[in-house]
């Protein structure tokens, strides 16, 4: 690893720890009430969902509009698993139960991603979008009519295992894993398919295998996000995982920039916090989303960051450079 990469990793690590410490102090001193802590937790969950969708929509370049279905699968699978463990009386710490539940939710959602992706990823564009919408609606209707998970009334009695501290670090770990994926051999192969699938096939890349891999990984991380959601809300309602929720996630990814993880993170923060700040206009939320998307498509169709990533190191260096230039100009004028 060269000096610049080490420097970038160190700065990012310091920023991540510093941000956590700020929230930790605010929460411990009660300067941040439960309402704002809840917003922070939901923001982290939406960041996980946006980053996972970006694997398919951004890295792979496919239109997937049924991401809420994978979140629902992960949520219900993990909740059923944790409830069985707790009801069984196993003397396990809550953190261990949460980790196991996340793994179960992610694996079950990932398996469904593999099963759905294998036949459907031969389709492209609008056709794939329609199929993923159909899949998500099938999942939602299934849970509405499935008695063991509460049916339309929802699944109740889920132990609340999620707090800001564990959801924050889960979000950081997932961000690191997806960021690493994008720069790995497999990630570059997935991105090459987005750029030119025919050329990728000619270069010997097994495009179908990598497309299914991307779809399955996106479903896995969506399942983990669903597990976090289930164990924070303590109640699951099938109607929450409807078509419009998938659209909200897709808007977040498009707004941030298809292929940009930092874009997805910033966009998820804005579009999760903003509605809470404008709660009196909550009924116009979808209208606002639509207008934002239209404006972005007109003036910046590539999203806020496009396919680029926000670099904290470059930002700090630019600030230092500006300060040095300002000081040199000031010194010249003084002389």
mmCIF file of C-alpha atoms in Angstrom:
data_model
loop_
_atom_site.group_PDB
_atom_site.id
_atom_site.type_symbol
_atom_site.label_atom_id
_atom_site.label_comp_id
_atom_site.label_asym_id
_atom_site.label_seq_id
_atom_site.Cartn_x
_atom_site.Cartn_y
_atom_site.Cartn_z
ATOM 1 C CA UNK A 1 0.000 0.000 0.000
ATOM 2 C CA UNK A 2 1.533 3.359 -1.046
ATOM 3 C CA UNK A 3 1.845 6.412 1.180
ATOM 4 C CA UNK A 4 -1.218 8.207 -0.244
ATOM 5 C CA UNK A 5 -3.490 5.201 0.333
ATOM 6 C CA UNK A 6 -2.231 4.792 3.897
ATOM 7 C CA UNK A 7 -2.851 8.481 4.491
ATOM 8 C CA UNK A 8 -6.376 8.258 3.046
ATOM 9 C CA UNK A 9 -7.247 5.196 5.145
ATOM 10 C CA UNK A 10 -5.886 6.874 8.284
ATOM 11 C CA UNK A 11 -7.860 10.088 7.703
ATOM 12 C CA UNK A 12 -11.059 8.149 6.985
ATOM 13 C CA UNK A 13 -10.565 5.974 10.080
ATOM 14 C CA UNK A 14 -10.025 9.042 12.272
ATOM 15 C CA UNK A 15 -13.134 10.701 10.787
ATOM 16 C CA UNK A 16 -15.260 7.584 11.397
ATOM 17 C CA UNK A 17 -14.128 7.279 15.021
ATOM 18 C CA UNK A 18 -14.472 11.030 15.622
ATOM 19 C CA UNK A 19 -18.031 11.051 14.254
ATOM 20 C CA UNK A 20 -18.944 8.111 16.468
ATOM 21 C CA UNK A 21 -17.460 9.808 19.533
ATOM 22 C CA UNK A 22 -19.501 12.948 18.827
ATOM 23 C CA UNK A 23 -22.724 10.919 18.729
ATOM 24 C CA UNK A 24 -21.612 8.881 21.746
ATOM 25 C CA UNK A 25 -21.106 12.009 23.859
ATOM 26 C CA UNK A 26 -24.391 13.558 22.662
ATOM 27 C CA UNK A 27 -26.331 10.389 23.501
ATOM 28 C CA UNK A 28 -24.631 9.753 26.851
ATOM 29 C CA UNK A 29 -25.139 13.344 28.022
ATOM 30 C CA UNK A 30 -28.787 13.301 26.859
ATOM 31 C CA UNK A 31 -28.050 16.261 24.583
ATOM 32 C CA UNK A 32 -29.593 14.191 21.805
ATOM 33 C CA UNK A 33 -33.085 12.946 22.672
ATOM 34 C CA UNK A 34 -34.610 9.625 21.613
ATOM 35 C CA UNK A 35 -36.377 11.192 18.633
ATOM 36 C CA UNK A 36 -33.129 12.351 17.033
ATOM 37 C CA UNK A 37 -31.370 9.106 17.961
ATOM 38 C CA UNK A 38 -34.163 7.284 16.118
ATOM 39 C CA UNK A 39 -33.609 9.453 13.044
ATOM 40 C CA UNK A 40 -29.877 8.661 13.182
ATOM 41 C CA UNK A 41 -30.601 4.917 13.396
ATOM 42 C CA UNK A 42 -33.042 5.015 10.463
ATOM 43 C CA UNK A 43 -30.517 7.050 8.485
ATOM 44 C CA UNK A 44 -27.902 4.318 8.995
ATOM 45 C CA UNK A 45 -30.387 1.654 7.870
ATOM 46 C CA UNK A 46 -31.252 3.659 4.739
ATOM 47 C CA UNK A 47 -27.541 4.086 4.010
ATOM 48 C CA UNK A 48 -27.151 0.292 4.129
ATOM 49 C CA UNK A 49 -30.102 -0.135 1.764
ATOM 50 C CA UNK A 50 -28.845 2.526 -0.661
ATOM 51 C CA UNK A 51 -25.309 1.116 -0.766
ATOM 52 C CA UNK A 52 -26.612 -2.405 -1.355
ATOM 53 C CA UNK A 53 -28.849 -1.238 -4.213
ATOM 54 C CA UNK A 54 -25.888 0.620 -5.704
ATOM 55 C CA UNK A 55 -24.155 -2.717 -6.308
ATOM 56 C CA UNK A 56 -26.826 -3.577 -8.889
ATOM 57 C CA UNK A 57 -27.948 -0.149 -10.090
ATOM 58 C CA UNK A 58 -24.528 1.519 -9.945
ATOM 59 C CA UNK A 59 -21.753 -1.071 -10.302
ATOM 60 C CA UNK A 60 -23.689 -3.398 -12.610
ATOM 61 C CA UNK A 61 -25.833 -0.733 -14.265
ATOM 62 C CA UNK A 62 -29.112 -2.657 -14.116
ATOM 63 C CA UNK A 63 -32.514 -1.243 -13.198
ATOM 64 C CA UNK A 64 -33.651 -3.059 -10.048
ATOM 65 C CA UNK A 65 -36.915 -1.723 -8.608
ATOM 66 C CA UNK A 66 -37.778 -4.435 -6.100
ATOM 67 C CA UNK A 67 -35.159 -3.945 -3.405
ATOM 68 C CA UNK A 68 -37.802 -3.684 -0.688
ATOM 69 C CA UNK A 69 -38.609 -7.357 -1.306
ATOM 70 C CA UNK A 70 -35.122 -8.462 -0.247
ATOM 71 C CA UNK A 71 -35.281 -6.162 2.763
ATOM 72 C CA UNK A 72 -38.604 -7.762 3.750
ATOM 73 C CA UNK A 73 -37.159 -11.269 3.415
ATOM 74 C CA UNK A 74 -34.175 -10.359 5.600
ATOM 75 C CA UNK A 75 -36.400 -8.624 8.143
ATOM 76 C CA UNK A 76 -38.885 -11.475 8.547
ATOM 77 C CA UNK A 77 -36.258 -14.242 8.421
ATOM 78 C CA UNK A 78 -34.026 -12.577 11.018
ATOM 79 C CA UNK A 79 -36.947 -11.674 13.281
ATOM 80 C CA UNK A 80 -38.319 -15.227 13.192
ATOM 81 C CA UNK A 81 -34.843 -16.576 13.961
ATOM 82 C CA UNK A 82 -34.163 -14.237 16.898
ATOM 83 C CA UNK A 83 -37.629 -14.825 18.363
ATOM 84 C CA UNK A 84 -37.051 -18.595 18.202
ATOM 85 C CA UNK A 85 -33.668 -18.209 19.950
ATOM 86 C CA UNK A 86 -35.018 -15.969 22.693
ATOM 87 C CA UNK A 87 -38.183 -18.025 23.216
ATOM 88 C CA UNK A 88 -36.005 -21.140 23.378
ATOM 89 C CA UNK A 89 -34.263 -19.698 26.418
ATOM 90 C CA UNK A 90 -30.721 -19.879 25.034
ATOM 91 C CA UNK A 91 -28.424 -17.841 27.319
ATOM 92 C CA UNK A 92 -26.894 -15.751 24.539
ATOM 93 C CA UNK A 93 -26.010 -12.043 24.817
ATOM 94 C CA UNK A 94 -28.290 -9.794 22.789
ATOM 95 C CA UNK A 95 -25.396 -8.653 20.596
ATOM 96 C CA UNK A 96 -24.630 -12.261 19.631
ATOM 97 C CA UNK A 97 -28.303 -12.874 18.821
ATOM 98 C CA UNK A 98 -28.347 -9.725 16.659
ATOM 99 C CA UNK A 99 -25.223 -10.777 14.764
ATOM 100 C CA UNK A 100 -26.638 -14.259 14.149
ATOM 101 C CA UNK A 101 -29.973 -12.749 13.079
ATOM 102 C CA UNK A 102 -28.215 -10.413 10.626
ATOM 103 C CA UNK A 103 -26.295 -13.327 9.131
ATOM 104 C CA UNK A 104 -29.482 -15.395 8.779
ATOM 105 C CA UNK A 105 -31.414 -12.479 7.267
ATOM 106 C CA UNK A 106 -28.590 -11.721 4.854
ATOM 107 C CA UNK A 107 -28.115 -15.345 3.766
ATOM 108 C CA UNK A 108 -31.836 -15.987 3.216
ATOM 109 C CA UNK A 109 -32.186 -12.761 1.203
ATOM 110 C CA UNK A 110 -28.989 -13.593 -0.709
ATOM 111 C CA UNK A 111 -30.329 -17.045 -1.624
ATOM 112 C CA UNK A 112 -33.507 -15.442 -2.954
ATOM 113 C CA UNK A 113 -31.346 -12.960 -4.852
ATOM 114 C CA UNK A 114 -29.492 -15.857 -6.457
ATOM 115 C CA UNK A 115 -32.714 -17.704 -7.305
ATOM 116 C CA UNK A 116 -34.339 -14.599 -8.785
ATOM 117 C CA UNK A 117 -31.205 -13.256 -10.451
ATOM 118 C CA UNK A 118 -30.195 -16.444 -12.271
ATOM 119 C CA UNK A 119 -33.164 -16.468 -14.694
ATOM 120 C CA UNK A 120 -34.033 -12.747 -14.747
ATOM 121 C CA UNK A 121 -30.622 -11.160 -15.338
ATOM 122 C CA UNK A 122 -30.816 -12.278 -18.951
ATOM 123 C CA UNK A 123 -33.268 -9.379 -19.226
ATOM 124 C CA UNK A 124 -32.154 -5.756 -19.306
ATOM 125 C CA UNK A 125 -33.486 -2.273 -18.661
ATOM 126 C CA UNK A 126 -37.233 -1.833 -18.294
ATOM 127 C CA UNK A 127 -37.910 -5.571 -18.492
ATOM 128 C CA UNK A 128 -35.662 -6.324 -15.526
ATOM 129 C CA UNK A 129 -37.229 -3.446 -13.614
ATOM 130 C CA UNK A 130 -40.721 -4.856 -14.212
ATOM 131 C CA UNK A 131 -39.670 -8.347 -13.095
ATOM 132 C CA UNK A 132 -38.069 -7.045 -9.884
ATOM 133 C CA UNK A 133 -41.199 -5.005 -9.108
ATOM 134 C CA UNK A 134 -43.279 -8.144 -9.582
ATOM 135 C CA UNK A 135 -40.988 -10.141 -7.292
ATOM 136 C CA UNK A 136 -41.178 -7.500 -4.563
ATOM 137 C CA UNK A 137 -44.981 -7.402 -4.734
ATOM 138 C CA UNK A 138 -45.167 -11.208 -4.573
ATOM 139 C CA UNK A 139 -43.060 -11.147 -1.394
ATOM 140 C CA UNK A 140 -45.234 -8.443 0.157
ATOM 141 C CA UNK A 141 -48.475 -10.279 -0.674
ATOM 142 C CA UNK A 142 -46.983 -13.535 0.616
ATOM 143 C CA UNK A 143 -46.297 -11.999 4.031
ATOM 144 C CA UNK A 144 -49.759 -10.410 4.085
ATOM 145 C CA UNK A 145 -51.282 -13.877 3.748
ATOM 146 C CA UNK A 146 -48.723 -15.898 5.739
ATOM 147 C CA UNK A 147 -50.185 -16.644 9.168
ATOM 148 C CA UNK A 148 -47.014 -17.659 11.083
ATOM 149 C CA UNK A 149 -45.559 -14.162 10.578
ATOM 150 C CA UNK A 150 -48.739 -12.372 11.598
ATOM 151 C CA UNK A 151 -50.242 -11.874 8.163
ATOM 152 C CA UNK A 152 -51.606 -8.414 7.379
ATOM 153 C CA UNK A 153 -51.600 -7.521 11.093
ATOM 154 C CA UNK A 154 -47.813 -7.770 11.117
ATOM 155 C CA UNK A 155 -45.217 -9.587 13.197
ATOM 156 C CA UNK A 156 -45.148 -8.405 16.810
ATOM 157 C CA UNK A 157 -43.009 -9.181 19.830
ATOM 158 C CA UNK A 158 -39.596 -8.768 18.189
ATOM 159 C CA UNK A 159 -36.980 -7.970 20.822
ATOM 160 C CA UNK A 160 -35.381 -4.580 20.247
ATOM 161 C CA UNK A 161 -31.691 -5.381 19.795
ATOM 162 C CA UNK A 162 -30.578 -2.433 17.674
ATOM 163 C CA UNK A 163 -29.212 0.802 19.096
ATOM 164 C CA UNK A 164 -27.194 3.590 17.537
ATOM 165 C CA UNK A 165 -23.863 2.083 18.567
ATOM 166 C CA UNK A 166 -24.255 -1.279 16.819
ATOM 167 C CA UNK A 167 -26.094 0.063 13.750
ATOM 168 C CA UNK A 168 -23.361 2.679 13.240
ATOM 169 C CA UNK A 169 -20.555 0.127 13.186
ATOM 170 C CA UNK A 170 -22.540 -2.321 11.043
ATOM 171 C CA UNK A 171 -23.025 0.514 8.538
ATOM 172 C CA UNK A 172 -19.298 1.291 8.568
ATOM 173 C CA UNK A 173 -18.354 -2.381 8.056
ATOM 174 C CA UNK A 174 -20.807 -2.759 5.152
ATOM 175 C CA UNK A 175 -19.559 0.483 3.578
ATOM 176 C CA UNK A 176 -15.981 -0.808 3.810
ATOM 177 C CA UNK A 177 -16.925 -4.196 2.314
ATOM 178 C CA UNK A 178 -18.824 -2.683 -0.623
ATOM 179 C CA UNK A 179 -16.083 -0.094 -1.201
ATOM 180 C CA UNK A 180 -13.516 -2.910 -1.232
ATOM 181 C CA UNK A 181 -15.720 -4.928 -3.604
ATOM 182 C CA UNK A 182 -15.757 -2.048 -6.081
ATOM 183 C CA UNK A 183 -11.953 -2.060 -6.208
ATOM 184 C CA UNK A 184 -11.481 -5.820 -6.248
ATOM 185 C CA UNK A 185 -11.022 -8.061 -9.278
ATOM 186 C CA UNK A 186 -14.664 -9.136 -9.043
ATOM 187 C CA UNK A 187 -15.835 -5.536 -8.675
ATOM 188 C CA UNK A 188 -13.888 -4.394 -11.726
ATOM 189 C CA UNK A 189 -15.383 -7.276 -13.705
ATOM 190 C CA UNK A 190 -18.899 -6.214 -12.645
ATOM 191 C CA UNK A 191 -18.198 -2.590 -13.609
ATOM 192 C CA UNK A 192 -16.771 -3.684 -16.977
ATOM 193 C CA UNK A 193 -20.087 -5.416 -17.718
ATOM 194 C CA UNK A 194 -21.845 -2.100 -17.093
ATOM 195 C CA UNK A 195 -19.516 -0.320 -19.491
ATOM 196 C CA UNK A 196 -19.670 -2.873 -22.323
ATOM 197 C CA UNK A 197 -21.098 -6.344 -21.797
ATOM 198 C CA UNK A 198 -20.144 -7.612 -25.259
ATOM 199 C CA UNK A 199 -16.530 -6.490 -24.840
ATOM 200 C CA UNK A 200 -16.449 -8.094 -21.382
ATOM 201 C CA UNK A 201 -17.616 -11.409 -22.822
ATOM 202 C CA UNK A 202 -15.011 -11.134 -25.577
ATOM 203 C CA UNK A 203 -12.344 -10.574 -22.904
ATOM 204 C CA UNK A 204 -13.320 -13.869 -21.273
ATOM 205 C CA UNK A 205 -15.302 -12.489 -18.332
ATOM 206 C CA UNK A 206 -18.187 -14.830 -17.363
ATOM 207 C CA UNK A 207 -20.761 -12.044 -17.443
ATOM 208 C CA UNK A 208 -23.746 -14.095 -16.268
ATOM 209 C CA UNK A 209 -21.829 -15.357 -13.236
ATOM 210 C CA UNK A 210 -20.751 -11.860 -12.202
ATOM 211 C CA UNK A 211 -24.214 -10.395 -12.769
ATOM 212 C CA UNK A 212 -25.740 -13.034 -10.509
ATOM 213 C CA UNK A 213 -22.949 -12.435 -7.968
ATOM 214 C CA UNK A 214 -23.716 -8.697 -7.889
ATOM 215 C CA UNK A 215 -27.447 -9.335 -7.564
ATOM 216 C CA UNK A 216 -26.929 -11.866 -4.763
ATOM 217 C CA UNK A 217 -24.558 -9.599 -2.822
ATOM 218 C CA UNK A 218 -26.986 -6.689 -3.129
ATOM 219 C CA UNK A 219 -29.767 -8.929 -1.816
ATOM 220 C CA UNK A 220 -27.532 -10.142 1.042
ATOM 221 C CA UNK A 221 -26.759 -6.628 2.269
ATOM 222 C CA UNK A 222 -30.411 -5.629 1.825
ATOM 223 C CA UNK A 223 -31.293 -8.596 4.043
ATOM 224 C CA UNK A 224 -28.856 -7.329 6.677
ATOM 225 C CA UNK A 225 -30.500 -3.906 6.442
ATOM 226 C CA UNK A 226 -33.874 -5.581 6.881
ATOM 227 C CA UNK A 227 -32.593 -7.399 9.974
ATOM 228 C CA UNK A 228 -31.442 -4.122 11.503
ATOM 229 C CA UNK A 229 -34.811 -2.548 10.694
ATOM 230 C CA UNK A 230 -36.765 -5.434 12.253
ATOM 231 C CA UNK A 231 -34.772 -5.386 15.484
ATOM 232 C CA UNK A 232 -35.063 -1.635 15.793
ATOM 233 C CA UNK A 233 -38.785 -1.260 15.104
ATOM 234 C CA UNK A 234 -39.763 -4.442 17.043
ATOM 235 C CA UNK A 235 -42.728 -4.749 14.678
ATOM 236 C CA UNK A 236 -42.990 -5.676 11.001
ATOM 237 C CA UNK A 237 -45.857 -4.713 8.739
ATOM 238 C CA UNK A 238 -45.929 -6.032 5.127
ATOM 239 C CA UNK A 239 -47.279 -2.744 3.749
ATOM 240 C CA UNK A 240 -44.016 -1.026 4.750
ATOM 241 C CA UNK A 241 -42.171 -2.993 2.062
ATOM 242 C CA UNK A 242 -44.292 -1.818 -0.850
ATOM 243 C CA UNK A 243 -43.361 -0.602 -4.314
ATOM 244 C CA UNK A 244 -42.971 3.035 -3.246
ATOM 245 C CA UNK A 245 -40.324 2.090 -0.689
ATOM 246 C CA UNK A 246 -38.278 0.494 -3.481
ATOM 247 C CA UNK A 247 -38.713 3.687 -5.500
ATOM 248 C CA UNK A 248 -37.515 5.792 -2.558
ATOM 249 C CA UNK A 249 -34.326 3.718 -2.369
ATOM 250 C CA UNK A 250 -33.809 3.978 -6.125
ATOM 251 C CA UNK A 251 -34.247 7.773 -5.960
ATOM 252 C CA UNK A 252 -31.585 7.931 -3.232
ATOM 253 C CA UNK A 253 -29.108 6.021 -5.407
ATOM 254 C CA UNK A 254 -29.853 8.053 -8.549
ATOM 255 C CA UNK A 255 -29.639 11.340 -6.651
ATOM 256 C CA UNK A 256 -26.269 10.432 -5.135
ATOM 257 C CA UNK A 257 -24.898 9.112 -8.416
ATOM 258 C CA UNK A 258 -25.090 5.618 -9.858
ATOM 259 C CA UNK A 259 -21.874 3.891 -8.854
ATOM 260 C CA UNK A 260 -20.886 6.386 -6.137
ATOM 261 C CA UNK A 261 -21.024 4.968 -2.611
ATOM 262 C CA UNK A 262 -20.304 8.303 -0.961
ATOM 263 C CA UNK A 263 -23.049 9.785 -3.136
ATOM 264 C CA UNK A 264 -25.487 7.158 -1.847
ATOM 265 C CA UNK A 265 -24.447 7.864 1.743
ATOM 266 C CA UNK A 266 -24.915 11.628 1.474
ATOM 267 C CA UNK A 267 -28.153 11.272 -0.494
ATOM 268 C CA UNK A 268 -29.537 8.794 2.064
ATOM 269 C CA UNK A 269 -28.736 11.213 4.880
ATOM 270 C CA UNK A 270 -30.431 14.127 3.103
ATOM 271 C CA UNK A 271 -33.545 12.224 2.019
ATOM 272 C CA UNK A 272 -33.994 10.601 5.440
ATOM 273 C CA UNK A 273 -33.403 13.676 7.577
ATOM 274 C CA UNK A 274 -35.173 16.201 5.322
ATOM 275 C CA UNK A 275 -38.686 14.666 5.611
ATOM 276 C CA UNK A 276 -38.303 14.678 9.398
ATOM 277 C CA UNK A 277 -37.407 18.354 9.299
ATOM 278 C CA UNK A 278 -40.442 19.042 7.109
ATOM 279 C CA UNK A 279 -42.943 16.787 8.848
ATOM 280 C CA UNK A 280 -45.762 19.267 8.319
ATOM 281 C CA UNK A 281 -45.335 18.619 4.584
ATOM 282 C CA UNK A 282 -45.093 14.828 4.955
ATOM 283 C CA UNK A 283 -48.013 14.203 2.581
ATOM 284 C CA UNK A 284 -46.042 15.922 -0.184
ATOM 285 C CA UNK A 285 -42.936 13.762 0.294
ATOM 286 C CA UNK A 286 -43.389 11.737 -2.898
ATOM 287 C CA UNK A 287 -44.096 14.931 -4.828
ATOM 288 C CA UNK A 288 -40.844 16.402 -3.519
ATOM 289 C CA UNK A 289 -38.951 13.213 -4.444
ATOM 290 C CA UNK A 290 -40.386 13.353 -7.964
ATOM 291 C CA UNK A 291 -39.485 17.013 -8.408
ATOM 292 C CA UNK A 292 -35.965 16.444 -7.083
ATOM 293 C CA UNK A 293 -35.487 13.525 -9.474
ATOM 294 C CA UNK A 294 -36.797 15.518 -12.461
ATOM 295 C CA UNK A 295 -34.567 18.493 -11.643
ATOM 296 C CA UNK A 296 -31.543 16.209 -11.236
ATOM 297 C CA UNK A 297 -32.252 14.479 -14.548
ATOM 298 C CA UNK A 298 -32.425 17.860 -16.302
ATOM 299 C CA UNK A 299 -29.447 19.648 -14.760
ATOM 300 C CA UNK A 300 -27.225 16.803 -13.538
ATOM 301 C CA UNK A 301 -28.352 13.432 -14.910
ATOM 302 C CA UNK A 302 -25.271 11.690 -13.495
ATOM 303 C CA UNK A 303 -26.299 12.542 -9.907
ATOM 304 C CA UNK A 304 -24.506 14.617 -7.283
ATOM 305 C CA UNK A 305 -21.180 12.783 -7.562
ATOM 306 C CA UNK A 306 -21.752 10.869 -10.797
ATOM 307 C CA UNK A 307 -19.538 7.803 -10.609
ATOM 308 C CA UNK A 308 -16.905 9.578 -8.543
ATOM 309 C CA UNK A 309 -16.323 9.253 -4.820
ATOM 310 C CA UNK A 310 -16.027 12.062 -2.315
ATOM 311 C CA UNK A 311 -12.476 12.065 -0.969
ATOM 312 C CA UNK A 312 -12.044 13.437 2.534
ATOM 313 C CA UNK A 313 -8.276 13.483 2.021
ATOM 314 C CA UNK A 314 -8.559 15.546 -1.162
ATOM 315 C CA UNK A 315 -11.051 17.876 0.536
ATOM 316 C CA UNK A 316 -8.710 18.517 3.475
ATOM 317 C CA UNK A 317 -5.739 19.021 1.147
ATOM 318 C CA UNK A 318 -7.727 21.514 -0.942
ATOM 319 C CA UNK A 319 -8.614 23.483 2.205
ATOM 320 C CA UNK A 320 -4.956 23.537 3.265
ATOM 321 C CA UNK A 321 -3.906 24.593 -0.237
ATOM 322 C CA UNK A 322 -6.452 27.429 -0.281
ATOM 323 C CA UNK A 323 -5.272 28.601 3.121
ATOM 324 C CA UNK A 324 -1.640 28.575 1.959
ATOM 325 C CA UNK A 325 -2.533 30.526 -1.186
ATOM 326 C CA UNK A 326 -4.506 33.037 0.888
ATOM 327 C CA UNK A 327 -1.612 33.438 3.317
ATOM 328 C CA UNK A 328 0.886 33.883 0.494
ATOM 329 C CA UNK A 329 -1.315 36.538 -1.133
ATOM 330 C CA UNK A 330 -1.762 38.290 2.211
ATOM 331 C CA UNK A 331 1.973 38.168 2.844
ATOM 332 C CA UNK A 332 2.692 39.599 -0.609
ATOM 333 C CA UNK A 333 0.288 42.499 -0.086
ATOM 334 C CA UNK A 334 1.765 43.236 3.332
ATOM 335 C CA UNK A 335 5.246 43.459 1.885
#
